[in-house]
Coordinates of C-alpha atoms in Angstrom, one line a residue:
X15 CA -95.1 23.8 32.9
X16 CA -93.7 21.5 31.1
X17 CA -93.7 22.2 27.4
X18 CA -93.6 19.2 24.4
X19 CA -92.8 19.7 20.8
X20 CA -93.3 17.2 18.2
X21 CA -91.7 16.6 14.6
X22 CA -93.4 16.7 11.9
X23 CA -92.7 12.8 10.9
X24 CA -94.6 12.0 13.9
X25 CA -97.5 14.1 13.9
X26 CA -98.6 13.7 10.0
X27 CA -98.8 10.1 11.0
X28 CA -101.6 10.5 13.2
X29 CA -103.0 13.5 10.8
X30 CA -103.9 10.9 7.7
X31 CA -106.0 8.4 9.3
X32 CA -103.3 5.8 10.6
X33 CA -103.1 5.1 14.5
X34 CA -99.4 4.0 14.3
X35 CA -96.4 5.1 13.4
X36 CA -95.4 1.9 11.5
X37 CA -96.4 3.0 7.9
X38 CA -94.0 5.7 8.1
X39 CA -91.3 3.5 8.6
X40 CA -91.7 0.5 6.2
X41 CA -94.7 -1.5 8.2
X42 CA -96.0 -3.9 4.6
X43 CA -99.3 -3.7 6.2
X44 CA -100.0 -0.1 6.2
X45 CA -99.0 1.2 2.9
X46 CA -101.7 3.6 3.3
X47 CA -99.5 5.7 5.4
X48 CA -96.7 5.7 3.4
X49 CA -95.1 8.5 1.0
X50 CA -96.7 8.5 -2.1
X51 CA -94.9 7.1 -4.8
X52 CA -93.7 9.3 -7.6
X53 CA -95.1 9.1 -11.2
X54 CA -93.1 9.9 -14.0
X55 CA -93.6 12.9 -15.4
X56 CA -94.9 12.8 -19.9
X57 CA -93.5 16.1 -20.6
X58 CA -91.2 17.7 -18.0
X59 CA -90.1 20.8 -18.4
X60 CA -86.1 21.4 -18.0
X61 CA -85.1 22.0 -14.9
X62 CA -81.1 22.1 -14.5
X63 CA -79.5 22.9 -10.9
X64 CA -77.0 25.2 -11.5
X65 CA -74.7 24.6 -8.9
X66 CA -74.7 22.8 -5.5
X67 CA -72.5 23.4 -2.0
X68 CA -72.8 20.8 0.8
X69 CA -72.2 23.6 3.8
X70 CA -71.2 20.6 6.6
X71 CA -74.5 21.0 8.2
X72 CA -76.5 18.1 9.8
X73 CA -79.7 19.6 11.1
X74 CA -81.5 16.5 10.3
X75 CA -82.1 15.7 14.0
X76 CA -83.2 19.0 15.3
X77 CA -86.4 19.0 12.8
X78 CA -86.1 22.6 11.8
X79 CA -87.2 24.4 8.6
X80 CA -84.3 26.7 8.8
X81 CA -83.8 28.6 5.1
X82 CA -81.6 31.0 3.8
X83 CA -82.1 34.6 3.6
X84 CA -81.6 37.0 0.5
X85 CA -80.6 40.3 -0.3
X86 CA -79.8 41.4 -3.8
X87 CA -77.7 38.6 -4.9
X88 CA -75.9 36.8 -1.4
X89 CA -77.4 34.4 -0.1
X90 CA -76.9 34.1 4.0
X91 CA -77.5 31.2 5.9
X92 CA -76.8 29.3 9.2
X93 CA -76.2 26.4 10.7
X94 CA -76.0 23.8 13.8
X95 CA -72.1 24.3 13.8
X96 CA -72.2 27.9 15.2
X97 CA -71.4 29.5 11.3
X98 CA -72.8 31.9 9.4
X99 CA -72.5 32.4 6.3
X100 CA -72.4 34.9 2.5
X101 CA -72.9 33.2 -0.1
X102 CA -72.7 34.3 -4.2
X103 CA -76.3 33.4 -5.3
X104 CA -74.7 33.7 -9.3
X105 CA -72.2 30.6 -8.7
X106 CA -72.6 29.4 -4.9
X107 CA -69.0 31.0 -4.1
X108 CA -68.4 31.4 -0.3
X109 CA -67.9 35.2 0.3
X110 CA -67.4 34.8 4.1
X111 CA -67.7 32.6 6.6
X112 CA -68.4 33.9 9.8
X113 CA -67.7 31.2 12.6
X114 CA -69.9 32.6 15.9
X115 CA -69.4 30.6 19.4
X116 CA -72.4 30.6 21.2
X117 CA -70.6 31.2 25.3
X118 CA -71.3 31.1 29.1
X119 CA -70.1 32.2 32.1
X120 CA -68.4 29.8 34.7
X121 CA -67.4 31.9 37.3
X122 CA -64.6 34.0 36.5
X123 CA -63.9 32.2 33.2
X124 CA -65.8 32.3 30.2
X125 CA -65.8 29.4 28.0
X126 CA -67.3 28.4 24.3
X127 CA -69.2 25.2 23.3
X128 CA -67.7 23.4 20.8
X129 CA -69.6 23.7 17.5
X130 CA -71.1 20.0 18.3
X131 CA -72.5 20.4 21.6
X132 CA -75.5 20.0 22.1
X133 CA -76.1 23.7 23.8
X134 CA -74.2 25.5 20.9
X135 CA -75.9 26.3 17.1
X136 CA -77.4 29.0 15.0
X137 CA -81.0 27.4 15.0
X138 CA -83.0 29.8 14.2
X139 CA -81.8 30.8 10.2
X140 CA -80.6 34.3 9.8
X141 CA -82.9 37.2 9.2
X142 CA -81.0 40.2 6.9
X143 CA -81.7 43.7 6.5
X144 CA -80.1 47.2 6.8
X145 CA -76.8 46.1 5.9
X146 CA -76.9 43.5 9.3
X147 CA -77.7 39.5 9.4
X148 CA -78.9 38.2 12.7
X149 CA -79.0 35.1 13.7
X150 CA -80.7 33.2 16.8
X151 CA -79.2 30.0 18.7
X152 CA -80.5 27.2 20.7
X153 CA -79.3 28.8 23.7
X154 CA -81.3 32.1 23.1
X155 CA -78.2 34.2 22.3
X156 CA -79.0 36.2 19.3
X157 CA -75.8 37.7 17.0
X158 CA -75.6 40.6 15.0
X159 CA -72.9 40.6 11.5
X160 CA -72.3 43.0 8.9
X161 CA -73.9 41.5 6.0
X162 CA -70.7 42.6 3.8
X163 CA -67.6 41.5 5.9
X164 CA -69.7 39.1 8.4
X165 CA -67.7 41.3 11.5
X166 CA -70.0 40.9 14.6
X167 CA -71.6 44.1 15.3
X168 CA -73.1 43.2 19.0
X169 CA -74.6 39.5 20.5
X170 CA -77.6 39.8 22.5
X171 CA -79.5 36.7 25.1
X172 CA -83.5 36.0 25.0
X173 CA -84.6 33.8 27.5
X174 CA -85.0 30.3 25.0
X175 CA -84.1 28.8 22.2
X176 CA -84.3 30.5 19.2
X177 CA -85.7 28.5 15.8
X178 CA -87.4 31.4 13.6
X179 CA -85.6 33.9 11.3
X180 CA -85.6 37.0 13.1
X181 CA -87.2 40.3 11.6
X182 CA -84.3 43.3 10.3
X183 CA -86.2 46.4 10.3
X184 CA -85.1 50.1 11.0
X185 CA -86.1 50.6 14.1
X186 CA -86.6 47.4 15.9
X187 CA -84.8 43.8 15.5
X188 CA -87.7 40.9 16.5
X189 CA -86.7 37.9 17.8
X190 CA -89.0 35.1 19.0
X191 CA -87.5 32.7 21.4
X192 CA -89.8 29.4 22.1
X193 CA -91.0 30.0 24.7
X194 CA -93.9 32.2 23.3
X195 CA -91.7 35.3 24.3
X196 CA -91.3 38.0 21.3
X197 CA -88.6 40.4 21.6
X198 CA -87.5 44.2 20.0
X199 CA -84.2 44.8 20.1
X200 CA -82.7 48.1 19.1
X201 CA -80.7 47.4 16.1
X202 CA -77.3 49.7 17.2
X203 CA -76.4 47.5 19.8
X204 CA -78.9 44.9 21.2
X205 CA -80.4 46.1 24.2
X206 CA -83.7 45.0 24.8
X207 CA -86.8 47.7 23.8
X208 CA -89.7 45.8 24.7
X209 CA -90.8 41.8 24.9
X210 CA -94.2 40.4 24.5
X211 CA -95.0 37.2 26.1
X212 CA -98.1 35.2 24.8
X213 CA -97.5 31.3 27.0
X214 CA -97.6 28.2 25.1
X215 CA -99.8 25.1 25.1
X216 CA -98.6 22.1 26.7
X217 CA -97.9 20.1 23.4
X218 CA -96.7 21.9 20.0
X219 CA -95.5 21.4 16.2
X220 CA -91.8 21.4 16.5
X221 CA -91.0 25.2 14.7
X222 CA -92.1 28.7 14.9
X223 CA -93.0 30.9 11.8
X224 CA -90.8 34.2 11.2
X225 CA -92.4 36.9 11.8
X226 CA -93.5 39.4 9.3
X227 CA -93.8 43.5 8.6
X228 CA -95.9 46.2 6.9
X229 CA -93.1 48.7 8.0
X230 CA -95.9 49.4 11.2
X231 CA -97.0 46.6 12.7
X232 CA -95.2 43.0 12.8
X233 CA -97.1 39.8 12.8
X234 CA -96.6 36.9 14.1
X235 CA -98.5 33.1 14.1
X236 CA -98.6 31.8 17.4
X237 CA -98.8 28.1 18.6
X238 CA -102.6 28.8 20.4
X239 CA -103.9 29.1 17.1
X240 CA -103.9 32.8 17.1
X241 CA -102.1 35.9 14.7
X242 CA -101.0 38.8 17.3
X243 CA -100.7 42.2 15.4
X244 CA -97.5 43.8 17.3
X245 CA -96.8 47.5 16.9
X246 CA -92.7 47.8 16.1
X247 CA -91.7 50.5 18.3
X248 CA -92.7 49.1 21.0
X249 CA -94.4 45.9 21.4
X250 CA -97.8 46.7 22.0
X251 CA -100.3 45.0 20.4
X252 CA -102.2 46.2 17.7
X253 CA -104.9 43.3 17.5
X254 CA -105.2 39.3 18.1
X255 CA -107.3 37.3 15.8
X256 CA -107.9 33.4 16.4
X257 CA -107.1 31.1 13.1
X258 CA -108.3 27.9 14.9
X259 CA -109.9 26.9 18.0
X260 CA -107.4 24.4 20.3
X261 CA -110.1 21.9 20.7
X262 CA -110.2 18.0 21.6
X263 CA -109.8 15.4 23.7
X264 CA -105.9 15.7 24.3
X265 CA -103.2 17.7 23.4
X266 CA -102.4 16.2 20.2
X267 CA -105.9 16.8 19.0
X268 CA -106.0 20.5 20.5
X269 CA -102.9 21.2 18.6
X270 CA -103.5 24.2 16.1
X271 CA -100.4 26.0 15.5
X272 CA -99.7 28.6 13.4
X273 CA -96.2 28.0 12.2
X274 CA -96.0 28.3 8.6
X275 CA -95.1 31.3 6.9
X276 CA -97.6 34.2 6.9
X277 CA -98.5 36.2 3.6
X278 CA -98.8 39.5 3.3
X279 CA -101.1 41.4 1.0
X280 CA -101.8 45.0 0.6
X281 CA -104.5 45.0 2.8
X282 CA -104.7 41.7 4.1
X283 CA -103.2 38.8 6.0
X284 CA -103.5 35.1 5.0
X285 CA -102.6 32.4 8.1
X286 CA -102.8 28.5 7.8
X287 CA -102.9 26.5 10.7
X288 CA -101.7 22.7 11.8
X289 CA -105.8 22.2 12.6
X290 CA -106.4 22.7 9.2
X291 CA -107.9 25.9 8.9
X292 CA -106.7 28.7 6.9
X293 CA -108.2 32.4 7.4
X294 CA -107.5 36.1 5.3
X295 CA -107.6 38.9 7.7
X296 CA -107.8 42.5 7.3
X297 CA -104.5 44.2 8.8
X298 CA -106.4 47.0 9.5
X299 CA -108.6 45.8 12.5
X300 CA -107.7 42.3 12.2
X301 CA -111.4 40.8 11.5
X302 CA -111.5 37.7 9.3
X303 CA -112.3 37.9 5.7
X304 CA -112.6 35.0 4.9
X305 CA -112.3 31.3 6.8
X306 CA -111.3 28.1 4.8
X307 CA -111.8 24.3 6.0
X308 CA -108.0 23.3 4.9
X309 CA -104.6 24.1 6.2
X310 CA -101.1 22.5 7.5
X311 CA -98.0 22.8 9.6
X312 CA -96.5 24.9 7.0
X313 CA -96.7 28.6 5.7
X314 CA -98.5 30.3 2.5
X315 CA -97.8 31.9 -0.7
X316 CA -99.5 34.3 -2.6
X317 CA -99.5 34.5 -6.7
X318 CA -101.8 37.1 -8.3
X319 CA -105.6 36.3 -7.5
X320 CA -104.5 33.0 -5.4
X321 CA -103.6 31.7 -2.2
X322 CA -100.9 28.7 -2.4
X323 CA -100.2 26.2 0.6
X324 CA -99.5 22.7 1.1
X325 CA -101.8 20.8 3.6
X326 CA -100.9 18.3 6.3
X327 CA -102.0 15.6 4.4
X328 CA -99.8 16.5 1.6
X329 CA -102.2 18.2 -0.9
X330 CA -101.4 21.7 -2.5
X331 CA -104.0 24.1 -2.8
X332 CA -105.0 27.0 -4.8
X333 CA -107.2 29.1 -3.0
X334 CA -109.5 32.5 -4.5
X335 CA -107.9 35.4 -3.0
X336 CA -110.8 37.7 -2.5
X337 CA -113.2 34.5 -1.2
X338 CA -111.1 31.0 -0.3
X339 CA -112.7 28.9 -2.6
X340 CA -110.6 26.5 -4.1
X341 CA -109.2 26.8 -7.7
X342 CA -107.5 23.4 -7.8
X343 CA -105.8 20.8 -5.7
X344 CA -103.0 18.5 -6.6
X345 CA -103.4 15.1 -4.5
X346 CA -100.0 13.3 -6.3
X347 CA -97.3 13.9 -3.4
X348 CA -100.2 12.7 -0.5
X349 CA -98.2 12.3 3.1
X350 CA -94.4 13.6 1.9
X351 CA -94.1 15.9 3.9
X352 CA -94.2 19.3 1.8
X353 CA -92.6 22.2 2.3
X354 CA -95.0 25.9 2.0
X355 CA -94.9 26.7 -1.7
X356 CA -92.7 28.9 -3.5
X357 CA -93.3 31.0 -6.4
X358 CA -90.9 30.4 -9.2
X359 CA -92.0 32.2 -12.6
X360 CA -95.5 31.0 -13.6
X361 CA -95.2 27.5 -11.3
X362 CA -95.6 26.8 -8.0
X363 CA -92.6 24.4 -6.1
X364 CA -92.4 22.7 -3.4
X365 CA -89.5 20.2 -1.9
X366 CA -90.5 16.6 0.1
X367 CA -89.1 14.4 2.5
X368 CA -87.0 12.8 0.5
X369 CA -84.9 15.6 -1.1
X370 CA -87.1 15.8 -4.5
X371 CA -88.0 19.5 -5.5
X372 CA -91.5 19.4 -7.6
X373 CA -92.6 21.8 -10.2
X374 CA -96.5 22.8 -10.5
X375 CA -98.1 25.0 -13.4
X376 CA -99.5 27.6 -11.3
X377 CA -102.8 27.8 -13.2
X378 CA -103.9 24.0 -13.2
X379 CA -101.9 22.6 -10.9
X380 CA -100.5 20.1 -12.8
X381 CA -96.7 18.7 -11.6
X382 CA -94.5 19.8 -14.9
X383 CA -91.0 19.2 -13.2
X384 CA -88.7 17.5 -10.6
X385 CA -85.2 17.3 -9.8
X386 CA -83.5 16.2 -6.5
X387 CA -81.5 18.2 -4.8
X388 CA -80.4 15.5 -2.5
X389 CA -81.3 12.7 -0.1
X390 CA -82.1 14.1 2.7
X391 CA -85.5 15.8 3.5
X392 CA -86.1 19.5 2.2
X393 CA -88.1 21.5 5.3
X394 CA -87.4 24.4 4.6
X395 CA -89.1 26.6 2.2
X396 CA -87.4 27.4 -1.1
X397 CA -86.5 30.9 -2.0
X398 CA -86.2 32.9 -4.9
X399 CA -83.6 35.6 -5.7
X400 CA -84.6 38.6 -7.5
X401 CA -83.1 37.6 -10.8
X402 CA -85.5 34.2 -9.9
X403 CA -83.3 31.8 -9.1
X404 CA -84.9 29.3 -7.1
X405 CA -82.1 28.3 -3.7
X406 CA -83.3 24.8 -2.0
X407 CA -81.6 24.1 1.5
X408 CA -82.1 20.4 2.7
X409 CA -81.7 19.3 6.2
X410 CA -78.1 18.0 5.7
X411 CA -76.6 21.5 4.6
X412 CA -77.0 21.4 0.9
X413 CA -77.7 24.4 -1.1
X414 CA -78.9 24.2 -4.4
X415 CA -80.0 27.0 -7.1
X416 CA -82.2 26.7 -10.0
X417 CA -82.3 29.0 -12.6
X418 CA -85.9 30.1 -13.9
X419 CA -87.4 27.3 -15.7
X420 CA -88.1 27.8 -19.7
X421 CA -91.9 29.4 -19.9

């Protein structure tokens, strides 16, 4: 079967009422479509970028929402050139630089793509845990470093492309490759444990959400629409629940993919989907909670007694935990492309198309900050260290940090 995947920049296009992909692109006569323009701000808050690092990534073309990863305080990260990196999270120094070849076989003789070509890369952002980093390529070979000296510990091949963090846990390292394969690799040396295989529609956003652990059972958001309930040790599955039905007249209208990241409550499960649905799910049995008529291509957040997400359209929501109803919603950034929230002392922030990270109070709403971290477009989401420092990757390589703004 032959398998699509779109970009974001296309699909929002025909998401927001426009029939064309002109608007998007300068067209005078559909300014409708276009980003919304940005207001100044009364009172900002102060928001100062602490230090910046252009890594000599371009992942601009590939349309990934590749992030870093955390642990304590390095940040790692990976990128289109075959590197991997530790990096200080206090000052942005470069604690190692790991440079891993992606290679194939030719006969006899084995060879290694340059860092350029276009069936090398590290697409899939690192995942870090139990003192490894594991990374994911385009050419479904997954590779294991020690997170303090970035030596490779083992490599490992799936059977595609890799473009989701994996998932680091004690007993199992998951890897989904796109295909709609998931994999459990033992994390001593890489053999393969288990695989789940769940097919793919014909058409798809372009991404896949990392997948996520109670320490029993991983989930994962799959492009059907569904969330699949995995048990660790060995693959089986636990329970499937459907987010949003594929329906339509075509494949761009039965498109319903859950690629964002999912939360993870005590209890419960919250999933958004690109059909614009977002659902709360017990992680017990897996029966909805709660259904909500509003969703996008990206993940959720979760703050206290609310439910944080950006829609496709470009609105952020607050939703009511325990019921989905909506709190507030903040219209001002309409069609520019958000990234899923992050949570960043008592505000809400989310980075656009064009490089800008915005500040939200978390209790209204109400845009109290912006800075830009660069030009080019921030997809994936931004982090927070555990001293709350807010890290923004753009799609060019750049890493900023943000120290907690003033309460």
């Amino acid at each position: 079967m032959l398998r699509r995947t779109l970009i974001i920049a296309a699909l929002l296009a025909s998401t927001t009422g426009c029939t064309t992909l002109k608007g998007w692109f300068g067209d005078d006569k559909n300014k409708a479509s276009d980003p919304a323009e940005l207001v100044e701000i009364a009172s900002p808050i102060a928001v100062n970028k602490a230090w910046s690092r252009k890594l000599g990534d371009e992942n601009a073309r590939l349309g990934l929402r590749q992030r870093p990863a955390i642990e304590g305080d390095r940040l790692y990260v990976s990128n289109d050139e075959g590197r991997v990196l530790a990096i200080s999270a206090t000052n942005g120094d470069v604690l190692w630089d790991s440079e891993v070849a992606p290679t194939r076989k030719e006969g006899s003789r084995l060879f290694f793509w340059r860092r350029k070509s276009i069936d090398g890369g590290l697409s899939g952002g690192p995942g870090v845990g139990n003192g490894m980093v594991v990374a994911g390529g385009r050419n479904g070979e997954v590779v294991a470093l020690d997170a303090e000296t970035g030596a490779e510990r083992w490599r490992a091949k799936v059977t595609s492309e890799v473009i989701a963090a994996p998932l680091v846990t004690p007993d199992r390292i998951i890897v989904r490759s796109n295909d709609g394969r998931t994999f459990g690799l033992d994390p001593a040396d890489g053999t393969r444990k288990w695989v789940f295989d769940r097919g793919i529609p014909a058409l798809s956003v372009r991404g896949n959400g990392a997948p996520v652990s109670d320490g029993q059972l991983a989930y994962l958001g799959y492009d059907d629409g569904t969330v699949v309930a995995l048990r660790i040790n060995d693959g089986l599955v636990a329970w499937t629940q459907l987010v949003a039905e594929s329906e339509g007249r075509n494949d761009l209208d039965r498109m319903a993919d859950v690629d964002g990241e999912l939360a993870l409550g005590f209890s419960e499960l919250f999933a958004t989907s690109f059909a614009g649905q977002t659902m709360a799910i017990s992680t017990q049995n897996g029966r909805p909670l709660w259904n909500r008529d509003t969703g996008g291509y990206s993940g959720l957040a979760l703050l206290g007694d609310r439910v944080v997400l950006s829609d496709t359209a470009g609105t952020v929501w607050a939703l009511d935990r325990n019921t989905g109803s909506a709190l507030w919603r903040q219209e001002a950034l309409a069609r520019r492309w958000l990234t899923t929230p992050a949570i960043h002392g008592n505000y809400l922030v989310v980075g656009d198309l064009d490089g800008y990270v915005h500040w939200l109070r978390s209790d209204d709403g109400v845009i109290v900050g912006r800075n830009r971290a660069g030009k080019a477009p921030i997809r994936g989401t931004p982090q927070v260290t555990p001293t709350g420092t807010l890290i923004v990757l753009d799609a060019e390589g750049r890493l900023s940090a943000y120290p907690s703004p003033a309460q």
